[in-house]
Tab-separated table of C-alpha atoms in Angstrom:
chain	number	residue	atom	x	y	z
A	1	UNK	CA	116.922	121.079	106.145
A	2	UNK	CA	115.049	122.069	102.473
A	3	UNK	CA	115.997	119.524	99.936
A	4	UNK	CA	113.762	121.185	97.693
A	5	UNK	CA	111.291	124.142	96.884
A	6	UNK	CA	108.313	122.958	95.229
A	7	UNK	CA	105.332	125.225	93.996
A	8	UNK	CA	102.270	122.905	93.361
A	9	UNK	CA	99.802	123.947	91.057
A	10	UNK	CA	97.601	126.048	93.293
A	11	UNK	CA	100.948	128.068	93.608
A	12	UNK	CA	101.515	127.184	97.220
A	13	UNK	CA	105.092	126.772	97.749
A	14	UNK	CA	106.295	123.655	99.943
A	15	UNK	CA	109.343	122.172	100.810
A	16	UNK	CA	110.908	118.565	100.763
A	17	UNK	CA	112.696	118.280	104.185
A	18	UNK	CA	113.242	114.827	103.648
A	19	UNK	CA	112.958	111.609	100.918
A	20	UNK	CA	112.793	107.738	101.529
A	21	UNK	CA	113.353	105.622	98.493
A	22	UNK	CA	112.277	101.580	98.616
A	23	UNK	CA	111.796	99.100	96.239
A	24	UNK	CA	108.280	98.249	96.134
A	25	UNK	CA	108.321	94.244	96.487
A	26	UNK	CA	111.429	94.380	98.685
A	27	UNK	CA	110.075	92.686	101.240
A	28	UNK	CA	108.560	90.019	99.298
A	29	UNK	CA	110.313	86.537	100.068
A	30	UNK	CA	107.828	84.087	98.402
A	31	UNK	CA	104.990	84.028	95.492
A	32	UNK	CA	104.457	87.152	93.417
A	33	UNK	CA	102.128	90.462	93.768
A	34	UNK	CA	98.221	90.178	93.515
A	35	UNK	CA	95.665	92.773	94.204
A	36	UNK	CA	95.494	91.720	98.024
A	37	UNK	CA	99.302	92.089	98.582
A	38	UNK	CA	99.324	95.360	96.929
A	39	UNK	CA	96.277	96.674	99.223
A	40	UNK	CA	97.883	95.272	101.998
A	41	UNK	CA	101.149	97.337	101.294
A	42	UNK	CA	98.909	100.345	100.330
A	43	UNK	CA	97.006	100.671	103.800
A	44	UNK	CA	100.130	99.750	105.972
A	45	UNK	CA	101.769	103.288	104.105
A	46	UNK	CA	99.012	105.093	104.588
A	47	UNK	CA	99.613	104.852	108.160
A	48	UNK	CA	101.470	107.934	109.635
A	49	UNK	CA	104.853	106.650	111.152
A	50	UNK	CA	104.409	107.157	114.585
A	51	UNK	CA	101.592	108.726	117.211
A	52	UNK	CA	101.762	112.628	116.584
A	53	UNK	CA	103.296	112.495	112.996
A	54	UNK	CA	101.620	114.433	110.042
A	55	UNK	CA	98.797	113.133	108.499
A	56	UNK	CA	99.770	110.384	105.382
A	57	UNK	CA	98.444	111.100	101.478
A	58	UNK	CA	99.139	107.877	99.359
A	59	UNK	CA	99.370	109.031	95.656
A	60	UNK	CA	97.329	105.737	94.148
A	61	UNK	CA	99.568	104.245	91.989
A	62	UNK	CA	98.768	102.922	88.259
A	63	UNK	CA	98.253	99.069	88.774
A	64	UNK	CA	99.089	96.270	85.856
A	65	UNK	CA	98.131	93.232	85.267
A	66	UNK	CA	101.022	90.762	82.961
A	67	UNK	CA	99.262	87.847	82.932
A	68	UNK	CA	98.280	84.562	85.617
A	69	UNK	CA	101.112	82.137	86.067
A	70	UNK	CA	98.707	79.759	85.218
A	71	UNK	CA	94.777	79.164	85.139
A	72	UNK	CA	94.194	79.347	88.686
A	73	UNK	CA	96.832	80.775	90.174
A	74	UNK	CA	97.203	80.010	94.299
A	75	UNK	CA	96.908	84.196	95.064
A	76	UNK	CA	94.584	85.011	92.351
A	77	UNK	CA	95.934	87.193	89.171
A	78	UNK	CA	99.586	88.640	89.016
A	79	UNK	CA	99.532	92.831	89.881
A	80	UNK	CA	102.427	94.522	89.955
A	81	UNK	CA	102.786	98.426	91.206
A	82	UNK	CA	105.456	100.336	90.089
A	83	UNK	CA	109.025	99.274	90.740
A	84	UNK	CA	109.729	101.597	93.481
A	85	UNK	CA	107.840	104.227	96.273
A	86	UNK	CA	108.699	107.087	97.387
A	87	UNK	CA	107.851	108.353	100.920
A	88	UNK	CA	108.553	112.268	100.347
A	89	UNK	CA	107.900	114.992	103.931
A	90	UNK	CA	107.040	118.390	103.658
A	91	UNK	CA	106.045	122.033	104.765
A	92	UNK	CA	104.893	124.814	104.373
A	93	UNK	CA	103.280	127.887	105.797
A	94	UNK	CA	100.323	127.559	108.180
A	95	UNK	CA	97.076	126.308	106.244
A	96	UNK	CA	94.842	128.764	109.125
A	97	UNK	CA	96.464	132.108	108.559
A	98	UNK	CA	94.689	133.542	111.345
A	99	UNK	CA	97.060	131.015	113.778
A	100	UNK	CA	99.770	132.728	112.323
A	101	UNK	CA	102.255	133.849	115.065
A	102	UNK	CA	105.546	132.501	113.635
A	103	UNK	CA	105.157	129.045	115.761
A	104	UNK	CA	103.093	127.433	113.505
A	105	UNK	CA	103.654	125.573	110.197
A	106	UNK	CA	101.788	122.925	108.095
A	107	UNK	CA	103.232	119.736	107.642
A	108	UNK	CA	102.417	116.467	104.900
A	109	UNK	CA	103.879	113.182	104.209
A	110	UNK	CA	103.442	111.744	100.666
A	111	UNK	CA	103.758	108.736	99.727
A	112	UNK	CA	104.028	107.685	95.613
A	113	UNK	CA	105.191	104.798	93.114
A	114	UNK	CA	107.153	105.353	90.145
A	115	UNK	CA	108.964	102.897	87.632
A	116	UNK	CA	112.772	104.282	88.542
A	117	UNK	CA	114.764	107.007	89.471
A	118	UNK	CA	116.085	108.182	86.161
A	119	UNK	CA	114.818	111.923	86.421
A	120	UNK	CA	116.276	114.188	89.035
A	121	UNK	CA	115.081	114.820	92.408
A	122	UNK	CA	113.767	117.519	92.184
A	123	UNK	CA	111.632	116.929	89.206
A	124	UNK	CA	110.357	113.581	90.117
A	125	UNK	CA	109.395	115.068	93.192
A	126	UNK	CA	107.724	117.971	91.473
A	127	UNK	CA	105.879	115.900	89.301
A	128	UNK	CA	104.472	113.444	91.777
A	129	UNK	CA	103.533	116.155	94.032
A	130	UNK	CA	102.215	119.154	92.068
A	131	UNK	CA	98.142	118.375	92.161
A	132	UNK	CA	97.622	118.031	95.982
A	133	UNK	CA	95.208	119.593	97.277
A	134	UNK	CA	97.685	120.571	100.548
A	135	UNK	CA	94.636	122.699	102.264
A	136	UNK	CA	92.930	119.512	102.828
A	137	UNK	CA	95.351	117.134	103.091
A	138	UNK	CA	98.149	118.962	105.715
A	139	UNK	CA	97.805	119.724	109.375
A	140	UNK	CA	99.046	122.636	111.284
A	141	UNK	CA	101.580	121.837	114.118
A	142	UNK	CA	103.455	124.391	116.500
A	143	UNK	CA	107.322	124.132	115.709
């Protein structure tokens, strides 16, 4: 099912088939975010989901820095990601044209942070999306 039609900037068109919405620390029981926690998280969603599933882009989020708790904290500084990620699939027509039989689409799963969901789907989508580089990035898979 299309959720949305996006056209990124090199005027490919692609579609959202489907969106995952978490909060970014939601799985944080104890302590606070540092550098290490947040690279941690960053290379575990970089991972594709399962054996066979489309390759994984992680949009690098902007990463600030409010301050140590104190003068040496226990985890080093405080570094805090955006409040949420987004883990957005997608696809589009074959990236090798000459494969293409009708069997064969292109297929991505992004991954990006933003502060909240204020803006519509649709355009927060848009906007996190519309500078890939999907040639490189997707893989071609028979339907």
């Amino acid at each position: 099912m299309t959720l949305a039609w996006i056209k990124l900037n090199s005027n490919r068109s692609i579609q959202l088939t489907s969106l995952e919405v978490f909060p970014t620390y939601g799985g944080l029981l104890a302590g606070y975010p540092s550098a290490r926690i947040n690279d941690r998280l960053l290379a575990r969603l970089a991972r594709p989901l399962e054996d066979g599933s489309p390759p994984v882009h992680v949009i690098t989020p902007p990463r600030s820095h409010p301050g140590t708790r104190s003068e040496r904290p226990p985890l080093g500084p405080e570094e805090r990601l955006p409040a949420v990620y987004c883990r957005g699939h997608f696809q589009a027509s074959p990236i090798d044209k000459k494969r293409d039989d009708g069997f064969l689409d292109s297929f991505l799963t992004v991954v990006w942070f933003q502060d909240d969901l204020a803006a519509p789907i649709a355009d927060f989508v848009t906007a996190a999306v519309a500078d890939l580089a999907w040639e490189g990035l997707a893989k071609d898979y028979e339907l």
